[in-house]
Amino acid sequence: MAETNFENVLYEVEAGAAWITVNRPDKLNALNRRTVEEIVAAVRRATDDDGVGSIVLTGSGAKAFVAGADIGEMAELSAEQGQEFARFLQVSLDAIEGARKPVIAAINGFALGGGCELAMACHVRIASDNAKFGQPEVNLGLIPGAGGTQRLPRIVGRGRALDLVLSGDIIDAQEALRIGLANRVVPADDLRAAAADYAKRLSGKSRVAQSRALEAVLHGADLSQSDAMHLESSLFGLCFATEDMREGTSAFLAKRKPEFPGR
Ligand code: HXC
């Protein structure tokens, strides 16, 4: 596979997990266009690599996961360009959410605006105890434009989402945990180990089943309940055609640990 040279993103594979680190610490990892393109390319690289079971997305430095879209880059946009920029970010974050491998956000500080939206496009969010979340766009005369008005209510409920989007309030990690925006909170010094440990636990499971589960949950969310039930039963049925399912069920019956081939 062709190597991609990243300017604003670090990419490394460690113990079967691809670590993608947004690397603009002097700008609190703010998302300019190039950085977003690189994150998506890095997620594609990880998805295409059979040696990778899951993907961890984090920010460099001690202060920020991602402090938002790059305000400098947005400041001079026209209405048309603003709409195009929002669409670009939406499609990019959809591609991350659409990855058929688990994507874990390891949130190591500010996750604001587009940073919170990026974290919400990930499948699981593990936050350090000093992380801060918010959609502060109203302070800039803006609204969330990278999926925040849609993903936030789906994750925390409409009332809590409106509270955050209308006030621009920034909440701490414990509050994010309480409202379900963060899945887990760990001491800042333990974040990397906690994310690595979680990724390792996921890699012991059936990859095909994880991929089908992602499809059922994420694609199903856009369907009526009855269509989503059909999707679920189809995907459930497809599992029966996999070696992983034969291995998982026979290992259970033989009272041994499964060794999933990932097919
Ligand atoms: C560009 C940013 C930035 C951002 C921080 N910086 N956030 N640059 N875009 N979103 C830069 C600062 O300008 C500064 O650069 C450096 O990073 C350090 O930031 P400070 O402000 O000096 O740090 P601090 O005082 O600790 O404050 C941290 C902060 C603050 C509270 C996170 O930086 C902040 O409020 N940032 C903006 C947060 C925000 O509004 N995000 C939403 C953006 S809109 P210099 O060069 O001066 O050192 C958005 C829309 C998404 O995300 C949808 C788009 C379609």
JSON list of N, CA, C and O and ligand atoms in Angstrom, two decimals, residues 26-28 30 63 67-72 74 82 85-86 89 110 112-115 117 136-137 140 142-146 170, ligand 1:
[
{"chain": "A", "resi": 26, "resn": "ASP", "atom": "N", "xyz": [0.11, 23.63, 18.79]},
{"chain": "A", "resi": 26, "resn": "ASP", "atom": "CA", "xyz": [0.20, 25.09, 18.99]},
{"chain": "A", "resi": 26, "resn": "ASP", "atom": "C", "xyz": [-1.14, 25.76, 18.65]},
{"chain": "A", "resi": 26, "resn": "ASP", "atom": "O", "xyz": [-1.40, 26.90, 19.06]},
{"chain": "A", "resi": 27, "resn": "LYS", "atom": "N", "xyz": [-2.01, 25.08, 17.91]},
{"chain": "A", "resi": 27, "resn": "LYS", "atom": "CA", "xyz": [-3.36, 25.59, 17.61]},
{"chain": "A", "resi": 27, "resn": "LYS", "atom": "C", "xyz": [-4.41, 24.73, 18.30]},
{"chain": "A", "resi": 27, "resn": "LYS", "atom": "O", "xyz": [-5.56, 24.64, 17.86]},
{"chain": "A", "resi": 28, "resn": "LEU", "atom": "N", "xyz": [-4.02, 24.09, 19.37]},
{"chain": "A", "resi": 28, "resn": "LEU", "atom": "CA", "xyz": [-4.91, 23.18, 20.12]},
{"chain": "A", "resi": 28, "resn": "LEU", "atom": "C", "xyz": [-5.59, 22.17, 19.19]},
{"chain": "A", "resi": 28, "resn": "LEU", "atom": "O", "xyz": [-6.75, 21.82, 19.36]},
{"chain": "A", "resi": 30, "resn": "ALA", "atom": "N", "xyz": [-6.69, 22.42, 16.24]},
{"chain": "A", "resi": 30, "resn": "ALA", "atom": "CA", "xyz": [-7.84, 22.90, 15.46]},
{"chain": "A", "resi": 30, "resn": "ALA", "atom": "C", "xyz": [-7.82, 22.28, 14.07]},
{"chain": "A", "resi": 30, "resn": "ALA", "atom": "O", "xyz": [-6.77, 22.06, 13.47]},
{"chain": "A", "resi": 63, "resn": "LYS", "atom": "N", "xyz": [-3.20, 19.50, 26.36]},
{"chain": "A", "resi": 63, "resn": "LYS", "atom": "CA", "xyz": [-4.29, 20.45, 26.57]},
{"chain": "A", "resi": 63, "resn": "LYS", "atom": "C", "xyz": [-5.57, 20.15, 25.78]},
{"chain": "A", "resi": 63, "resn": "LYS", "atom": "O", "xyz": [-6.67, 20.41, 26.27]},
{"chain": "A", "resi": 67, "resn": "ALA", "atom": "N", "xyz": [-9.74, 21.57, 19.52]},
{"chain": "A", "resi": 67, "resn": "ALA", "atom": "CA", "xyz": [-10.48, 22.74, 20.03]},
{"chain": "A", "resi": 67, "resn": "ALA", "atom": "C", "xyz": [-11.46, 23.31, 19.00]},
{"chain": "A", "resi": 67, "resn": "ALA", "atom": "O", "xyz": [-11.93, 24.44, 19.16]},
{"chain": "A", "resi": 68, "resn": "GLY", "atom": "N", "xyz": [-11.74, 22.56, 17.95]},
{"chain": "A", "resi": 68, "resn": "GLY", "atom": "CA", "xyz": [-12.75, 23.00, 16.99]},
{"chain": "A", "resi": 68, "resn": "GLY", "atom": "C", "xyz": [-12.21, 23.10, 15.59]},
{"chain": "A", "resi": 68, "resn": "GLY", "atom": "O", "xyz": [-11.04, 22.80, 15.33]},
{"chain": "A", "resi": 69, "resn": "ALA", "atom": "N", "xyz": [-13.11, 23.51, 14.69]},
{"chain": "A", "resi": 69, "resn": "ALA", "atom": "CA", "xyz": [-12.65, 23.85, 13.34]},
{"chain": "A", "resi": 69, "resn": "ALA", "atom": "C", "xyz": [-11.76, 25.07, 13.46]},
{"chain": "A", "resi": 69, "resn": "ALA", "atom": "O", "xyz": [-11.89, 25.86, 14.41]},
{"chain": "A", "resi": 70, "resn": "ASP", "atom": "N", "xyz": [-10.85, 25.23, 12.50]},
{"chain": "A", "resi": 70, "resn": "ASP", "atom": "CA", "xyz": [-9.90, 26.33, 12.55]},
{"chain": "A", "resi": 70, "resn": "ASP", "atom": "C", "xyz": [-10.64, 27.65, 12.29]},
{"chain": "A", "resi": 70, "resn": "ASP", "atom": "O", "xyz": [-11.10, 27.90, 11.17]},
{"chain": "A", "resi": 71, "resn": "ILE", "atom": "N", "xyz": [-10.75, 28.46, 13.33]},
{"chain": "A", "resi": 71, "resn": "ILE", "atom": "CA", "xyz": [-11.54, 29.69, 13.23]},
{"chain": "A", "resi": 71, "resn": "ILE", "atom": "C", "xyz": [-10.89, 30.65, 12.23]},
{"chain": "A", "resi": 71, "resn": "ILE", "atom": "O", "xyz": [-11.58, 31.35, 11.48]},
{"chain": "A", "resi": 72, "resn": "GLY", "atom": "N", "xyz": [-9.55, 30.64, 12.18]},
{"chain": "A", "resi": 72, "resn": "GLY", "atom": "CA", "xyz": [-8.84, 31.50, 11.22]},
{"chain": "A", "resi": 72, "resn": "GLY", "atom": "C", "xyz": [-9.23, 31.15, 9.79]},
{"chain": "A", "resi": 72, "resn": "GLY", "atom": "O", "xyz": [-9.40, 32.04, 8.95]},
{"chain": "A", "resi": 74, "resn": "MET", "atom": "N", "xyz": [-12.00, 29.78, 8.88]},
{"chain": "A", "resi": 74, "resn": "MET", "atom": "CA", "xyz": [-13.44, 30.00, 8.62]},
{"chain": "A", "resi": 74, "resn": "MET", "atom": "C", "xyz": [-13.82, 31.47, 8.52]},
{"chain": "A", "resi": 74, "resn": "MET", "atom": "O", "xyz": [-14.82, 31.81, 7.89]},
{"chain": "A", "resi": 82, "resn": "GLY", "atom": "N", "xyz": [-19.12, 28.71, 3.38]},
{"chain": "A", "resi": 82, "resn": "GLY", "atom": "CA", "xyz": [-19.42, 28.17, 4.71]},
{"chain": "A", "resi": 82, "resn": "GLY", "atom": "C", "xyz": [-20.23, 26.89, 4.59]},
{"chain": "A", "resi": 82, "resn": "GLY", "atom": "O", "xyz": [-19.96, 25.89, 5.28]},
{"chain": "A", "resi": 85, "resn": "PHE", "atom": "N", "xyz": [-17.98, 24.19, 3.38]},
{"chain": "A", "resi": 85, "resn": "PHE", "atom": "CA", "xyz": [-17.05, 23.73, 4.43]},
{"chain": "A", "resi": 85, "resn": "PHE", "atom": "C", "xyz": [-17.79, 22.78, 5.39]},
{"chain": "A", "resi": 85, "resn": "PHE", "atom": "O", "xyz": [-17.25, 21.75, 5.79]},
{"chain": "A", "resi": 86, "resn": "ALA", "atom": "N", "xyz": [-19.02, 23.16, 5.74]},
{"chain": "A", "resi": 86, "resn": "ALA", "atom": "CA", "xyz": [-19.81, 22.29, 6.63]},
{"chain": "A", "resi": 86, "resn": "ALA", "atom": "C", "xyz": [-20.04, 20.93, 5.96]},
{"chain": "A", "resi": 86, "resn": "ALA", "atom": "O", "xyz": [-19.90, 19.88, 6.58]},
{"chain": "A", "resi": 89, "resn": "LEU", "atom": "N", "xyz": [-16.93, 18.85, 6.07]},
{"chain": "A", "resi": 89, "resn": "LEU", "atom": "CA", "xyz": [-16.70, 18.25, 7.40]},
{"chain": "A", "resi": 89, "resn": "LEU", "atom": "C", "xyz": [-17.70, 17.14, 7.70]},
{"chain": "A", "resi": 89, "resn": "LEU", "atom": "O", "xyz": [-17.35, 16.10, 8.26]},
{"chain": "A", "resi": 110, "resn": "PHE", "atom": "N", "xyz": [-9.51, 19.62, 25.60]},
{"chain": "A", "resi": 110, "resn": "PHE", "atom": "CA", "xyz": [-10.66, 20.29, 24.96]},
{"chain": "A", "resi": 110, "resn": "PHE", "atom": "C", "xyz": [-11.18, 19.50, 23.77]},
{"chain": "A", "resi": 110, "resn": "PHE", "atom": "O", "xyz": [-10.42, 19.14, 22.87]},
{"chain": "A", "resi": 112, "resn": "LEU", "atom": "N", "xyz": [-14.04, 20.71, 21.60]},
{"chain": "A", "resi": 112, "resn": "LEU", "atom": "CA", "xyz": [-15.00, 21.82, 21.43]},
{"chain": "A", "resi": 112, "resn": "LEU", "atom": "C", "xyz": [-15.42, 21.94, 19.97]},
{"chain": "A", "resi": 112, "resn": "LEU", "atom": "O", "xyz": [-14.60, 21.73, 19.06]},
{"chain": "A", "resi": 113, "resn": "GLY", "atom": "N", "xyz": [-16.65, 22.36, 19.75]},
{"chain": "A", "resi": 113, "resn": "GLY", "atom": "CA", "xyz": [-17.12, 22.60, 18.39]},
{"chain": "A", "resi": 113, "resn": "GLY", "atom": "C", "xyz": [-16.88, 21.38, 17.52]},
{"chain": "A", "resi": 113, "resn": "GLY", "atom": "O", "xyz": [-17.30, 20.27, 17.84]},
{"chain": "A", "resi": 114, "resn": "GLY", "atom": "N", "xyz": [-16.12, 21.61, 16.42]},
{"chain": "A", "resi": 114, "resn": "GLY", "atom": "CA", "xyz": [-15.79, 20.49, 15.52]},
{"chain": "A", "resi": 114, "resn": "GLY", "atom": "C", "xyz": [-15.03, 19.37, 16.22]},
{"chain": "A", "resi": 114, "resn": "GLY", "atom": "O", "xyz": [-15.05, 18.23, 15.76]},
{"chain": "A", "resi": 115, "resn": "GLY", "atom": "N", "xyz": [-14.39, 19.68, 17.34]},
{"chain": "A", "resi": 115, "resn": "GLY", "atom": "CA", "xyz": [-13.66, 18.65, 18.10]},
{"chain": "A", "resi": 115, "resn": "GLY", "atom": "C", "xyz": [-14.63, 17.73, 18.82]},
{"chain": "A", "resi": 115, "resn": "GLY", "atom": "O", "xyz": [-14.44, 16.51, 18.88]},
{"chain": "A", "resi": 117, "resn": "GLU", "atom": "N", "xyz": [-17.65, 17.35, 17.76]},
{"chain": "A", "resi": 117, "resn": "GLU", "atom": "CA", "xyz": [-18.32, 16.65, 16.66]},
{"chain": "A", "resi": 117, "resn": "GLU", "atom": "C", "xyz": [-17.47, 15.49, 16.15]},
{"chain": "A", "resi": 117, "resn": "GLU", "atom": "O", "xyz": [-17.99, 14.42, 15.82]},
{"chain": "A", "resi": 136, "resn": "PRO", "atom": "N", "xyz": [-19.46, 25.46, 21.45]},
{"chain": "A", "resi": 136, "resn": "PRO", "atom": "CA", "xyz": [-19.50, 26.89, 21.75]},
{"chain": "A", "resi": 136, "resn": "PRO", "atom": "C", "xyz": [-19.74, 27.78, 20.54]},
{"chain": "A", "resi": 136, "resn": "PRO", "atom": "O", "xyz": [-19.47, 28.99, 20.60]},
{"chain": "A", "resi": 137, "resn": "GLU", "atom": "N", "xyz": [-20.25, 27.22, 19.44]},
{"chain": "A", "resi": 137, "resn": "GLU", "atom": "CA", "xyz": [-20.37, 27.99, 18.20]},
{"chain": "A", "resi": 137, "resn": "GLU", "atom": "C", "xyz": [-21.21, 29.26, 18.36]},
{"chain": "A", "resi": 137, "resn": "GLU", "atom": "O", "xyz": [-20.98, 30.25, 17.66]},
{"chain": "A", "resi": 140, "resn": "LEU", "atom": "N", "xyz": [-19.57, 32.46, 18.47]},
{"chain": "A", "resi": 140, "resn": "LEU", "atom": "CA", "xyz": [-18.97, 32.97, 17.23]},
{"chain": "A", "resi": 140, "resn": "LEU", "atom": "C", "xyz": [-20.05, 33.39, 16.23]},
{"chain": "A", "resi": 140, "resn": "LEU", "atom": "O", "xyz": [-19.74, 33.70, 15.08]},
{"chain": "A", "resi": 142, "resn": "LEU", "atom": "N", "xyz": [-22.26, 31.28, 15.19]},
{"chain": "A", "resi": 142, "resn": "LEU", "atom": "CA", "xyz": [-22.39, 30.09, 14.32]},
{"chain": "A", "resi": 142, "resn": "LEU", "atom": "C", "xyz": [-23.22, 29.03, 15.02]},
{"chain": "A", "resi": 142, "resn": "LEU", "atom": "O", "xyz": [-23.52, 29.15, 16.22]},
{"chain": "A", "resi": 143, "resn": "ILE", "atom": "N", "xyz": [-23.53, 27.99, 14.27]},
{"chain": "A", "resi": 143, "resn": "ILE", "atom": "CA", "xyz": [-24.12, 26.78, 14.87]},
{"chain": "A", "resi": 143, "resn": "ILE", "atom": "C", "xyz": [-23.17, 25.63, 14.56]},
{"chain": "A", "resi": 143, "resn": "ILE", "atom": "O", "xyz": [-22.32, 25.75, 13.68]},
{"chain": "A", "resi": 144, "resn": "PRO", "atom": "N", "xyz": [-23.31, 24.51, 15.26]},
{"chain": "A", "resi": 144, "resn": "PRO", "atom": "CA", "xyz": [-22.48, 23.35, 14.90]},
{"chain": "A", "resi": 144, "resn": "PRO", "atom": "C", "xyz": [-22.78, 22.98, 13.44]},
{"chain": "A", "resi": 144, "resn": "PRO", "atom": "O", "xyz": [-23.94, 22.97, 13.04]},
{"chain": "A", "resi": 145, "resn": "GLY", "atom": "N", "xyz": [-21.73, 22.72, 12.66]},
{"chain": "A", "resi": 145, "resn": "GLY", "atom": "CA", "xyz": [-21.95, 22.44, 11.24]},
{"chain": "A", "resi": 145, "resn": "GLY", "atom": "C", "xyz": [-21.30, 21.16, 10.78]},
{"chain": "A", "resi": 145, "resn": "GLY", "atom": "O", "xyz": [-21.29, 20.85, 9.59]},
{"chain": "A", "resi": 146, "resn": "ALA", "atom": "N", "xyz": [-20.74, 20.40, 11.72]},
{"chain": "A", "resi": 146, "resn": "ALA", "atom": "CA", "xyz": [-20.09, 19.14, 11.35]},
{"chain": "A", "resi": 146, "resn": "ALA", "atom": "C", "xyz": [-20.86, 17.97, 11.95]},
{"chain": "A", "resi": 146, "resn": "ALA", "atom": "O", "xyz": [-20.28, 17.00, 12.44]},
{"chain": "A", "resi": 170, "resn": "ILE", "atom": "N", "xyz": [-19.44, 24.97, 28.37]},
{"chain": "A", "resi": 170, "resn": "ILE", "atom": "CA", "xyz": [-18.42, 23.93, 28.31]},
{"chain": "A", "resi": 170, "resn": "ILE", "atom": "C", "xyz": [-18.56, 23.08, 29.57]},
{"chain": "A", "resi": 170, "resn": "ILE", "atom": "O", "xyz": [-18.66, 23.61, 30.68]},
{"chain": "B", "resi": 1, "resn": "HXC", "atom": "C1", "xyz": [-8.05, 28.23, 15.46]},
{"chain": "B", "resi": 1, "resn": "HXC", "atom": "C2", "xyz": [-7.44, 28.03, 17.67]},
{"chain": "B", "resi": 1, "resn": "HXC", "atom": "C3", "xyz": [-8.66, 27.38, 17.97]},
{"chain": "B", "resi": 1, "resn": "HXC", "atom": "C4", "xyz": [-9.58, 27.17, 16.89]},
{"chain": "B", "resi": 1, "resn": "HXC", "atom": "C5", "xyz": [-7.52, 27.52, 19.78]},
{"chain": "B", "resi": 1, "resn": "HXC", "atom": "N1", "xyz": [-6.77, 28.09, 18.82]},
{"chain": "B", "resi": 1, "resn": "HXC", "atom": "N2", "xyz": [-8.67, 27.09, 19.29]},
{"chain": "B", "resi": 1, "resn": "HXC", "atom": "N3", "xyz": [-7.15, 28.44, 16.43]},
{"chain": "B", "resi": 1, "resn": "HXC", "atom": "N4", "xyz": [-9.23, 27.62, 15.66]},
{"chain": "B", "resi": 1, "resn": "HXC", "atom": "N5", "xyz": [-10.76, 26.53, 17.05]},
{"chain": "B", "resi": 1, "resn": "HXC", "atom": "C6", "xyz": [-5.43, 28.67, 18.93]},
{"chain": "B", "resi": 1, "resn": "HXC", "atom": "C7", "xyz": [-5.48, 30.04, 19.62]},
{"chain": "B", "resi": 1, "resn": "HXC", "atom": "O1", "xyz": [-5.82, 31.05, 18.70]},
{"chain": "B", "resi": 1, "resn": "HXC", "atom": "C8", "xyz": [-4.03, 30.16, 20.07]},
{"chain": "B", "resi": 1, "resn": "HXC", "atom": "O2", "xyz": [-3.22, 30.46, 18.96]},
{"chain": "B", "resi": 1, "resn": "HXC", "atom": "C9", "xyz": [-3.69, 28.73, 20.47]},
{"chain": "B", "resi": 1, "resn": "HXC", "atom": "O3", "xyz": [-4.62, 27.89, 19.77]},
{"chain": "B", "resi": 1, "resn": "HXC", "atom": "C10", "xyz": [-3.85, 28.47, 21.97]},
{"chain": "B", "resi": 1, "resn": "HXC", "atom": "O4", "xyz": [-5.15, 28.82, 22.34]},
{"chain": "B", "resi": 1, "resn": "HXC", "atom": "P1", "xyz": [-5.49, 29.87, 23.54]},
{"chain": "B", "resi": 1, "resn": "HXC", "atom": "O5", "xyz": [-6.81, 30.45, 23.24]},
{"chain": "B", "resi": 1, "resn": "HXC", "atom": "O6", "xyz": [-4.35, 30.79, 23.75]},
{"chain": "B", "resi": 1, "resn": "HXC", "atom": "O7", "xyz": [-5.58, 28.88, 24.78]},
{"chain": "B", "resi": 1, "resn": "HXC", "atom": "P2", "xyz": [-6.44, 29.07, 26.10]},
{"chain": "B", "resi": 1, "resn": "HXC", "atom": "O8", "xyz": [-6.38, 30.49, 26.57]},
{"chain": "B", "resi": 1, "resn": "HXC", "atom": "O9", "xyz": [-5.98, 28.00, 27.04]},
{"chain": "B", "resi": 1, "resn": "HXC", "atom": "O10", "xyz": [-7.94, 28.76, 25.67]},
{"chain": "B", "resi": 1, "resn": "HXC", "atom": "C11", "xyz": [-8.31, 27.49, 25.23]},
{"chain": "B", "resi": 1, "resn": "HXC", "atom": "C12", "xyz": [-9.71, 27.56, 24.57]},
{"chain": "B", "resi": 1, "resn": "HXC", "atom": "C13", "xyz": [-9.70, 28.65, 23.49]},
{"chain": "B", "resi": 1, "resn": "HXC", "atom": "C14", "xyz": [-10.76, 27.85, 25.63]},
{"chain": "B", "resi": 1, "resn": "HXC", "atom": "C15", "xyz": [-9.97, 26.16, 23.98]},
{"chain": "B", "resi": 1, "resn": "HXC", "atom": "O11", "xyz": [-8.57, 28.44, 22.62]},
{"chain": "B", "resi": 1, "resn": "HXC", "atom": "C16", "xyz": [-10.94, 28.66, 22.64]},
{"chain": "B", "resi": 1, "resn": "HXC", "atom": "O12", "xyz": [-11.99, 29.11, 23.05]},
{"chain": "B", "resi": 1, "resn": "HXC", "atom": "N6", "xyz": [-10.82, 28.18, 21.40]},
{"chain": "B", "resi": 1, "resn": "HXC", "atom": "C17", "xyz": [-11.91, 28.19, 20.44]},
{"chain": "B", "resi": 1, "resn": "HXC", "atom": "C18", "xyz": [-12.93, 27.14, 20.78]},
{"chain": "B", "resi": 1, "resn": "HXC", "atom": "C19", "xyz": [-14.10, 27.17, 19.81]},
{"chain": "B", "resi": 1, "resn": "HXC", "atom": "O13", "xyz": [-14.81, 28.19, 19.74]},
{"chain": "B", "resi": 1, "resn": "HXC", "atom": "N7", "xyz": [-14.31, 26.10, 19.05]},
{"chain": "B", "resi": 1, "resn": "HXC", "atom": "C20", "xyz": [-15.37, 26.02, 18.08]},
{"chain": "B", "resi": 1, "resn": "HXC", "atom": "C21", "xyz": [-14.90, 26.56, 16.74]},
{"chain": "B", "resi": 1, "resn": "HXC", "atom": "S1", "xyz": [-16.22, 26.61, 15.57]},
{"chain": "B", "resi": 1, "resn": "HXC", "atom": "P3", "xyz": [-2.09, 31.60, 19.02]},
{"chain": "B", "resi": 1, "resn": "HXC", "atom": "O14", "xyz": [-1.54, 31.65, 17.63]},
{"chain": "B", "resi": 1, "resn": "HXC", "atom": "O15", "xyz": [-2.80, 32.86, 19.45]},
{"chain": "B", "resi": 1, "resn": "HXC", "atom": "O16", "xyz": [-1.12, 31.11, 20.05]},
{"chain": "B", "resi": 1, "resn": "HXC", "atom": "C22", "xyz": [-16.34, 25.04, 15.05]},
{"chain": "B", "resi": 1, "resn": "HXC", "atom": "C23", "xyz": [-17.36, 24.79, 13.98]},
{"chain": "B", "resi": 1, "resn": "HXC", "atom": "C24", "xyz": [-17.33, 23.38, 13.50]},
{"chain": "B", "resi": 1, "resn": "HXC", "atom": "O17", "xyz": [-15.67, 24.14, 15.46]},
{"chain": "B", "resi": 1, "resn": "HXC", "atom": "C25", "xyz": [-18.21, 23.18, 12.26]},
{"chain": "B", "resi": 1, "resn": "HXC", "atom": "C26", "xyz": [-17.59, 23.65, 11.03]},
{"chain": "B", "resi": 1, "resn": "HXC", "atom": "C27", "xyz": [-18.36, 23.30, 9.77]}
]
